[in-house]
């Protein structure tokens, strides 16, 4: 059975050792992730955000402040909203590698996490490439997060769609043949990523909107 990878869990697992609560952490890798999601990701469905998690009950979220420092000078302040989401600037990578992210709390008091998710589909007709380009983005994201352990990371080659009732997804291929996929006993449909279909880029017709979809390996 192919394992469904919950993206948020993967991201948290891989980044815990990198972004565990410290007084100061290097900003270079954080900047790379921000740049990947904001500027290099091709898919409109990939979502990612950095959040602050307070570990100590006597610390309020409002007490947490963070900023960027270079050569002992503050160059930018991070903005934390009421939900703990962090807004940080994207710097030229050569500069980001010289910058530290500083937190005004002791080690172990707070943690910085990166949460990754996939936006739900909102229409029942979607181009094949618009969906499956997500796999390339997720491969790049996992490789970046895994770093030197990237050879352990999975390579995504299918999308799995989950429904609340029997459903189907179909399209007409380049030979005029209708490709139809139907839900299994768990109301799931798995569609492979194929180069010929990426090149053809057919329009996928959903009989109903899935409740979610995600890459699987």
GROMACS .gro file of C-alpha atoms in nm:
model
  217
    1UNK     CA    1   0.000   0.000   0.000
    2UNK     CA    2   0.136   0.337  -0.094
    3UNK     CA    3   0.180   0.571   0.194
    4UNK     CA    4  -0.001   0.904   0.193
    5UNK     CA    5   0.235   1.174   0.310
    6UNK     CA    6   0.073   1.440   0.524
    7UNK     CA    7   0.270   1.743   0.417
    8UNK     CA    8   0.245   1.935   0.740
    9UNK     CA    9   0.378   1.638   0.933
   10UNK     CA   10   0.666   1.591   0.690
   11UNK     CA   11   0.763   1.955   0.716
   12UNK     CA   12   0.750   1.955   1.095
   13UNK     CA   13   0.952   1.634   1.121
   14UNK     CA   14   1.226   1.761   0.896
   15UNK     CA   15   1.253   2.106   1.043
   16UNK     CA   16   1.234   2.033   1.415
   17UNK     CA   17   1.611   1.993   1.446
   18UNK     CA   18   1.675   2.300   1.232
   19UNK     CA   19   1.425   2.543   1.380
   20UNK     CA   20   1.404   2.423   1.739
   21UNK     CA   21   1.376   2.706   1.989
   22UNK     CA   22   1.704   2.898   2.006
   23UNK     CA   23   1.793   3.252   2.100
   24UNK     CA   24   1.939   3.296   1.754
   25UNK     CA   25   1.923   3.083   1.439
   26UNK     CA   26   2.076   3.123   1.097
   27UNK     CA   27   1.832   3.281   0.852
   28UNK     CA   28   1.968   3.135   0.528
   29UNK     CA   29   1.756   2.819   0.516
   30UNK     CA   30   1.441   2.998   0.631
   31UNK     CA   31   1.495   3.250   0.352
   32UNK     CA   32   1.534   2.968   0.098
   33UNK     CA   33   1.198   2.822   0.200
   34UNK     CA   34   1.024   3.160   0.184
   35UNK     CA   35   1.172   3.224  -0.160
   36UNK     CA   36   1.076   2.879  -0.287
   37UNK     CA   37   0.712   2.915  -0.186
   38UNK     CA   38   0.670   3.281  -0.284
   39UNK     CA   39   0.876   3.303  -0.602
   40UNK     CA   40   0.974   2.962  -0.737
   41UNK     CA   41   0.676   2.735  -0.672
   42UNK     CA   42   0.482   2.671  -0.992
   43UNK     CA   43   0.165   2.538  -0.832
   44UNK     CA   44  -0.116   2.761  -0.711
   45UNK     CA   45  -0.217   2.493  -0.461
   46UNK     CA   46   0.088   2.473  -0.235
   47UNK     CA   47   0.056   2.668   0.089
   48UNK     CA   48   0.325   2.726   0.348
   49UNK     CA   49   0.371   2.950   0.649
   50UNK     CA   50   0.602   2.992   0.944
   51UNK     CA   51   0.446   2.997   1.288
   52UNK     CA   52   0.554   3.052   1.647
   53UNK     CA   53   0.465   2.784   1.899
   54UNK     CA   54   0.486   2.888   2.265
   55UNK     CA   55   0.621   2.605   2.481
   56UNK     CA   56   0.594   2.765   2.827
   57UNK     CA   57   0.250   2.830   2.985
   58UNK     CA   58   0.367   3.151   3.152
   59UNK     CA   59   0.460   3.311   2.818
   60UNK     CA   60   0.193   3.485   2.609
   61UNK     CA   61   0.220   3.499   2.232
   62UNK     CA   62   0.223   3.878   2.259
   63UNK     CA   63   0.545   3.853   2.459
   64UNK     CA   64   0.732   3.689   2.172
   65UNK     CA   65   0.932   3.922   1.950
   66UNK     CA   66   1.172   3.835   1.672
   67UNK     CA   67   1.391   4.025   1.433
   68UNK     CA   68   1.672   3.988   1.181
   69UNK     CA   69   2.026   4.087   1.273
   70UNK     CA   70   2.337   4.134   1.065
   71UNK     CA   71   2.665   4.238   1.225
   72UNK     CA   72   2.481   4.303   1.554
   73UNK     CA   73   2.242   4.547   1.385
   74UNK     CA   74   1.867   4.498   1.346
   75UNK     CA   75   1.779   4.504   0.976
   76UNK     CA   76   1.412   4.398   0.994
   77UNK     CA   77   1.142   4.303   1.243
   78UNK     CA   78   0.932   3.991   1.210
   79UNK     CA   79   0.557   4.042   1.245
   80UNK     CA   80   0.356   3.785   1.443
   81UNK     CA   81  -0.023   3.788   1.408
   82UNK     CA   82  -0.279   3.675   1.667
   83UNK     CA   83  -0.265   3.317   1.534
   84UNK     CA   84   0.112   3.295   1.561
   85UNK     CA   85   0.181   3.328   1.189
   86UNK     CA   86   0.508   3.503   1.111
   87UNK     CA   87   0.568   3.754   0.833
   88UNK     CA   88   0.937   3.764   0.740
   89UNK     CA   89   1.115   3.939   0.450
   90UNK     CA   90   1.275   3.754   0.162
   91UNK     CA   91   1.636   3.865   0.119
   92UNK     CA   92   1.890   3.804  -0.157
   93UNK     CA   93   2.027   3.463  -0.060
   94UNK     CA   94   2.388   3.585  -0.039
   95UNK     CA   95   2.278   3.835   0.225
   96UNK     CA   96   2.041   3.598   0.405
   97UNK     CA   97   2.333   3.362   0.465
   98UNK     CA   98   2.494   3.638   0.674
   99UNK     CA   99   2.182   3.712   0.879
  100UNK     CA  100   2.049   3.563   1.203
  101UNK     CA  101   1.689   3.540   1.320
  102UNK     CA  102   1.681   3.646   1.685
  103UNK     CA  103   1.404   3.562   1.934
  104UNK     CA  104   1.355   3.742   2.265
  105UNK     CA  105   1.292   3.418   2.457
  106UNK     CA  106   1.516   3.163   2.618
  107UNK     CA  107   1.600   2.835   2.449
  108UNK     CA  108   1.312   2.591   2.486
  109UNK     CA  109   1.051   2.861   2.550
  110UNK     CA  110   0.927   2.889   2.192
  111UNK     CA  111   0.971   2.706   1.863
  112UNK     CA  112   0.948   2.819   1.503
  113UNK     CA  113   0.769   2.572   1.275
  114UNK     CA  114   0.700   2.562   0.905
  115UNK     CA  115   0.353   2.431   0.820
  116UNK     CA  116   0.278   2.314   0.468
  117UNK     CA  117  -0.061   2.230   0.323
  118UNK     CA  118  -0.248   2.205  -0.006
  119UNK     CA  119  -0.532   2.438  -0.099
  120UNK     CA  120  -0.861   2.260  -0.178
  121UNK     CA  121  -1.001   2.243  -0.529
  122UNK     CA  122  -1.279   2.493  -0.594
  123UNK     CA  123  -1.387   2.389  -0.944
  124UNK     CA  124  -1.474   2.058  -1.106
  125UNK     CA  125  -1.276   2.110  -1.427
  126UNK     CA  126  -0.900   2.151  -1.392
  127UNK     CA  127  -0.610   2.118  -1.635
  128UNK     CA  128  -0.387   1.817  -1.570
  129UNK     CA  129  -0.066   2.019  -1.557
  130UNK     CA  130  -0.214   2.274  -1.315
  131UNK     CA  131  -0.262   1.992  -1.065
  132UNK     CA  132   0.040   1.773  -1.123
  133UNK     CA  133   0.300   2.051  -1.129
  134UNK     CA  134   0.243   2.040  -0.754
  135UNK     CA  135   0.451   1.721  -0.741
  136UNK     CA  136   0.758   1.903  -0.873
  137UNK     CA  137   0.714   2.176  -0.613
  138UNK     CA  138   0.676   1.925  -0.331
  139UNK     CA  139   0.984   1.732  -0.442
  140UNK     CA  140   1.181   2.059  -0.434
  141UNK     CA  141   1.037   2.153  -0.095
  142UNK     CA  142   1.113   1.816   0.067
  143UNK     CA  143   1.465   1.814  -0.081
  144UNK     CA  144   1.530   2.160   0.065
  145UNK     CA  145   1.392   2.065   0.406
  146UNK     CA  146   1.577   1.733   0.417
  147UNK     CA  147   1.912   1.882   0.320
  148UNK     CA  148   2.185   1.620   0.342
  149UNK     CA  149   1.920   1.357   0.416
  150UNK     CA  150   1.732   1.427   0.092
  151UNK     CA  151   1.824   1.086  -0.052
  152UNK     CA  152   1.598   0.936   0.221
  153UNK     CA  153   1.306   1.154   0.113
  154UNK     CA  154   1.032   1.013  -0.111
  155UNK     CA  155   0.973   1.121  -0.469
  156UNK     CA  156   0.608   1.194  -0.534
  157UNK     CA  157   0.460   1.028  -0.842
  158UNK     CA  158   0.083   1.030  -0.786
  159UNK     CA  159  -0.196   1.249  -0.655
  160UNK     CA  160  -0.461   1.103  -0.429
  161UNK     CA  161  -0.808   1.261  -0.416
  162UNK     CA  162  -1.045   1.196  -0.125
  163UNK     CA  163  -1.423   1.222  -0.156
  164UNK     CA  164  -1.720   1.177   0.078
  165UNK     CA  165  -1.914   0.960  -0.168
  166UNK     CA  166  -1.859   0.761  -0.490
  167UNK     CA  167  -1.706   0.987  -0.755
  168UNK     CA  168  -1.505   0.983  -1.076
  169UNK     CA  169  -1.238   1.182  -1.259
  170UNK     CA  170  -1.204   1.153  -1.634
  171UNK     CA  171  -1.038   1.308  -1.938
  172UNK     CA  172  -0.983   1.233  -2.305
  173UNK     CA  173  -0.621   1.149  -2.394
  174UNK     CA  174  -0.429   1.234  -2.712
  175UNK     CA  175  -0.556   0.917  -2.884
  176UNK     CA  176  -0.916   1.011  -2.818
  177UNK     CA  177  -0.955   0.748  -2.547
  178UNK     CA  178  -1.146   0.840  -2.233
  179UNK     CA  179  -0.939   0.781  -1.921
  180UNK     CA  180  -1.174   0.734  -1.626
  181UNK     CA  181  -1.078   0.686  -1.261
  182UNK     CA  182  -1.335   0.592  -0.998
  183UNK     CA  183  -1.328   0.590  -0.619
  184UNK     CA  184  -1.224   0.281  -0.427
  185UNK     CA  185  -1.391   0.146  -0.111
  186UNK     CA  186  -1.250   0.438   0.088
  187UNK     CA  187  -1.378   0.698  -0.162
  188UNK     CA  188  -1.025   0.770  -0.286
  189UNK     CA  189  -0.889   0.808  -0.640
  190UNK     CA  190  -0.519   0.784  -0.728
  191UNK     CA  191  -0.395   0.927  -1.058
  192UNK     CA  192  -0.032   0.883  -1.171
  193UNK     CA  193   0.193   1.156  -1.298
  194UNK     CA  194   0.279   1.071  -1.660
  195UNK     CA  195   0.503   1.268  -1.894
  196UNK     CA  196   0.271   1.212  -2.189
  197UNK     CA  197  -0.024   1.351  -1.997
  198UNK     CA  198   0.179   1.648  -1.873
  199UNK     CA  199   0.269   1.721  -2.236
  200UNK     CA  200  -0.088   1.678  -2.360
  201UNK     CA  201  -0.231   1.868  -2.060
  202UNK     CA  202  -0.591   1.744  -2.087
  203UNK     CA  203  -0.880   1.892  -1.890
  204UNK     CA  204  -0.978   1.676  -1.593
  205UNK     CA  205  -1.349   1.656  -1.521
  206UNK     CA  206  -1.450   1.581  -1.160
  207UNK     CA  207  -1.797   1.444  -1.092
  208UNK     CA  208  -1.774   1.607  -0.748
  209UNK     CA  209  -1.522   1.818  -0.562
  210UNK     CA  210  -1.281   1.620  -0.343
  211UNK     CA  211  -1.254   1.712   0.022
  212UNK     CA  212  -0.877   1.716  -0.016
  213UNK     CA  213  -0.594   1.593  -0.236
  214UNK     CA  214  -0.230   1.521  -0.165
  215UNK     CA  215   0.086   1.374  -0.321
  216UNK     CA  216   0.173   1.012  -0.254
  217UNK     CA  217   0.490   0.822  -0.333
   0.00000   0.00000   0.00000
